[in-house]
Each structure stands twice: as structure tokens, then as C-alpha cells.
mmCIF file of C-alpha atoms in Angstrom:
data_model
loop_
_atom_site.group_PDB
_atom_site.id
_atom_site.type_symbol
_atom_site.label_atom_id
_atom_site.label_comp_id
_atom_site.label_asym_id
_atom_site.label_seq_id
_atom_site.Cartn_x
_atom_site.Cartn_y
_atom_site.Cartn_z
ATOM 1 C CA MET Q 654 25.121 -13.210 5.847
ATOM 2 C CA ARG Q 655 23.521 -9.976 7.005
ATOM 3 C CA PHE Q 656 20.009 -8.937 6.045
ATOM 4 C CA ASP Q 657 18.032 -5.739 5.696
ATOM 5 C CA GLN Q 658 14.533 -5.952 7.126
ATOM 6 C CA HIS Q 659 11.632 -4.066 5.610
ATOM 7 C CA THR Q 660 7.908 -4.213 6.250
ATOM 8 C CA VAL Q 661 5.649 -4.993 3.312
ATOM 9 C CA VAL Q 662 1.923 -4.510 2.888
ATOM 10 C CA LEU Q 663 -0.127 -6.452 0.394
ATOM 11 C CA LEU Q 664 -3.323 -4.544 -0.242
ATOM 12 C CA THR Q 665 -6.135 -6.891 -1.196
ATOM 13 C CA ARG Q 666 -9.802 -6.599 -2.006
ATOM 14 C CA PRO Q 667 -11.805 -8.509 0.622
ATOM 15 C CA SER Q 668 -13.995 -11.369 -0.565
ATOM 16 C CA ASP Q 669 -17.047 -9.532 0.784
ATOM 17 C CA PRO Q 670 -16.464 -5.810 0.158
ATOM 18 C CA PRO Q 671 -19.283 -3.440 1.064
ATOM 19 C CA ASP Q 672 -21.776 -2.587 -1.653
ATOM 20 C CA LEU Q 673 -21.142 1.129 -2.057
ATOM 21 C CA PRO Q 674 -22.324 3.644 -4.642
ATOM 22 C CA PRO Q 675 -19.662 4.649 -7.198
ATOM 23 C CA GLU Q 676 -19.293 8.122 -5.655
ATOM 24 C CA ALA Q 677 -18.444 6.596 -2.278
ATOM 25 C CA VAL Q 678 -15.907 4.240 -3.865
ATOM 26 C CA ASP Q 679 -14.300 7.204 -5.648
ATOM 27 C CA ARG Q 680 -14.074 9.148 -2.362
ATOM 28 C CA LEU Q 681 -12.496 6.154 -0.628
ATOM 29 C CA ARG Q 682 -9.953 5.669 -3.419
ATOM 30 C CA HIS Q 683 -9.071 9.347 -3.219
ATOM 31 C CA GLY Q 684 -8.773 9.053 0.564
ATOM 32 C CA HIS Q 685 -6.567 5.982 0.187
ATOM 33 C CA LEU Q 686 -4.203 7.800 -2.189
ATOM 34 C CA ALA Q 687 -4.093 10.836 0.092
ATOM 35 C CA HIS Q 688 -3.332 8.586 3.071
ATOM 36 C CA GLN Q 689 -0.574 6.857 1.118
ATOM 37 C CA ALA Q 690 0.866 10.215 0.015
ATOM 38 C CA GLY Q 691 0.954 11.306 3.661
ATOM 39 C CA LEU Q 692 3.013 8.242 4.556
ATOM 40 C CA VAL Q 693 5.393 9.050 1.699
ATOM 41 C CA GLU Q 694 5.714 12.666 2.883
ATOM 42 C CA GLN Q 695 6.643 11.358 6.346
ATOM 43 C CA GLY Q 696 9.433 9.306 4.764
ATOM 44 C CA LEU Q 697 7.919 5.977 5.808
ATOM 45 C CA VAL Q 698 7.267 4.469 2.353
ATOM 46 C CA LEU Q 699 10.207 3.100 0.384
ATOM 47 C CA ALA Q 700 8.185 1.862 -2.609
ATOM 48 C CA ALA Q 701 4.507 1.543 -3.496
ATOM 49 C CA GLY Q 702 2.243 0.826 -6.405
ATOM 50 C CA PRO Q 703 -0.687 -1.096 -7.815
ATOM 51 C CA LEU Q 704 -0.376 -4.718 -8.924
ATOM 52 C CA LEU Q 705 -1.288 -5.608 -12.506
ATOM 53 C CA ASP Q 706 -1.706 -8.886 -14.400
ATOM 54 C CA VAL Q 707 -2.184 -10.837 -11.166
ATOM 55 C CA ASP Q 708 -3.442 -14.405 -10.901
ATOM 56 C CA ASP Q 709 -5.546 -13.431 -7.883
ATOM 57 C CA HIS Q 710 -7.683 -10.435 -8.850
ATOM 58 C CA GLY Q 711 -8.136 -9.601 -5.195
ATOM 59 C CA MET Q 712 -4.505 -8.461 -5.040
ATOM 60 C CA ARG Q 713 -4.510 -4.684 -5.511
ATOM 61 C CA GLY Q 714 -1.251 -3.077 -4.345
ATOM 62 C CA PHE Q 715 2.132 -3.554 -2.707
ATOM 63 C CA VAL Q 716 3.954 -1.215 -0.326
ATOM 64 C CA VAL Q 717 7.420 -1.418 1.252
ATOM 65 C CA LEU Q 718 7.955 0.625 4.418
ATOM 66 C CA SER Q 719 10.873 1.492 6.668
ATOM 67 C CA ILE Q 720 9.140 0.909 10.023
ATOM 68 C CA ALA Q 721 8.139 -2.050 12.200
ATOM 69 C CA PRO Q 722 5.126 -4.227 11.283
ATOM 70 C CA ASP Q 723 3.113 -3.209 14.362
ATOM 71 C CA GLU Q 724 3.479 0.461 13.448
ATOM 72 C CA VAL Q 725 2.464 -0.310 9.862
ATOM 73 C CA ARG Q 726 -0.645 -2.181 11.014
ATOM 74 C CA GLY Q 727 -1.702 0.898 12.959
ATOM 75 C CA LEU Q 728 -1.108 3.216 10.019
ATOM 76 C CA TYR Q 729 -3.087 1.076 7.592
ATOM 77 C CA ALA Q 730 -5.935 0.667 10.090
ATOM 78 C CA ASP Q 731 -6.364 4.435 9.542
ATOM 79 C CA ASP Q 732 -6.473 4.165 5.729
ATOM 80 C CA PRO Q 733 -10.010 5.230 4.678
ATOM 81 C CA ALA Q 734 -10.363 2.363 2.167
ATOM 82 C CA VAL Q 735 -9.273 -0.178 4.790
ATOM 83 C CA ARG Q 736 -11.592 1.297 7.445
ATOM 84 C CA ALA Q 737 -14.515 1.089 5.008
ATOM 85 C CA GLY Q 738 -13.737 -2.523 4.077
ATOM 86 C CA LEU Q 739 -12.860 -1.724 0.452
ATOM 87 C CA LEU Q 740 -9.255 -2.917 1.007
ATOM 88 C CA SER Q 741 -7.500 -5.194 3.476
ATOM 89 C CA ALA Q 742 -3.887 -4.652 4.500
ATOM 90 C CA ARG Q 743 -1.814 -7.804 4.976
ATOM 91 C CA VAL Q 744 1.466 -6.977 6.749
ATOM 92 C CA ALA Q 745 4.729 -8.953 6.942
ATOM 93 C CA SER Q 746 8.455 -8.505 7.500
ATOM 94 C CA TRP Q 747 10.648 -8.967 4.431
ATOM 95 C CA LEU Q 748 14.311 -9.931 4.717
ATOM 96 C CA VAL Q 749 16.686 -9.353 1.818
ATOM 97 C CA PRO Q 750 20.477 -9.712 1.748
ATOM 98 C CA GLU Q 751 22.014 -6.485 3.005
ATOM 99 C CA GLY Q 752 22.422 -3.840 0.316
ATOM 100 C CA VAL Q 753 20.735 -5.835 -2.463
ATOM 101 C CA VAL Q 754 17.641 -3.637 -2.653
ATOM 102 C CA ARG Q 755 17.966 0.129 -2.834
ATOM 103 C CA PHE Q 756 15.121 2.608 -2.908
ATOM 104 C CA GLU Q 757 15.011 6.059 -4.468
ATOM 105 C CA SER Q 758 12.393 8.768 -3.922
ATOM 106 C CA VAL Q 759 8.796 7.562 -4.109
ATOM 107 C CA PRO Q 760 6.594 9.638 -6.423
ATOM 108 C CA ILE Q 761 2.994 8.492 -6.085
ATOM 109 C CA PRO Q 762 -0.297 10.056 -7.144
ATOM 110 C CA VAL Q 763 -2.201 11.925 -4.475
ATOM 111 C CA SER Q 764 -5.578 11.743 -6.237
ATOM 112 C CA MET Q 765 -7.484 9.528 -8.640
ATOM 113 C CA LEU Q 766 -7.290 12.343 -11.216
ATOM 114 C CA GLU Q 767 -3.498 12.322 -11.014
ATOM 115 C CA ALA Q 768 -3.422 8.496 -11.110
ATOM 116 C CA ALA Q 769 -5.617 8.441 -14.231
ATOM 117 C CA ALA Q 770 -3.378 10.997 -15.961
ATOM 118 C CA GLY Q 771 -0.657 8.343 -16.148
ATOM 119 C CA ASP Q 772 -2.798 6.099 -18.398
#
């Protein structure tokens, strides 16, 4: 059997996030969404989104990318929310039987205002 290999990122909230004022958290969330949108614009992200109804409330988001794990680690090290310690990026390779998973275009919000508009 042949497999397609993708790289996945599980975005988690660290157990000891920094104590930041709400305005700083908002700026970091905006920066995170802008960073993510930039990766989408480059064609690197196949799918992305927040996680809801999770058993572990530290789990925040999931991303599937088309590039190697080492490259992904470097990209997420530059995410403002990861740099500030608000999020952690856990990276792994994901193998699925060839052709089983197909991805379309990836529309994601580029700001917290746009993300909130979907509520």
C-alpha cells in the first residue's frame, strides 16, 4: 500500500502560559492568525482550524501542511503566539493511504474580528 505523508501541527496551550494583559493576548492572537494566513497564502497549509469540545482543554488548534516537519518547526517558531509562550506547536508526520484525504482551498480568518464574525 502506498501512503501520502503530511505534516501536522497540534497547537496547545502550555501548562504555564505567561500572565499577560488582555490587550497583549489580543495582539498575539491577531499575530497568530496573520502568521497562519501568511502560510496559507504561500500554499503551505492544506487545512487548519480550532479544536472544540476537547477532553484536554489545552488543545487549541490543528493544522495540516504540505512541507517537511523540520520546515514546519521553523515556521511555527516564528508564530508570535508561540514565541510569546501563549501556544506550543507540536509537530508530527501523518501517513494516510494514498488518495484517501483530499484538500480544497483553505479559507481562514486573518484577524480576531473576522474570526468572531463567524460566531
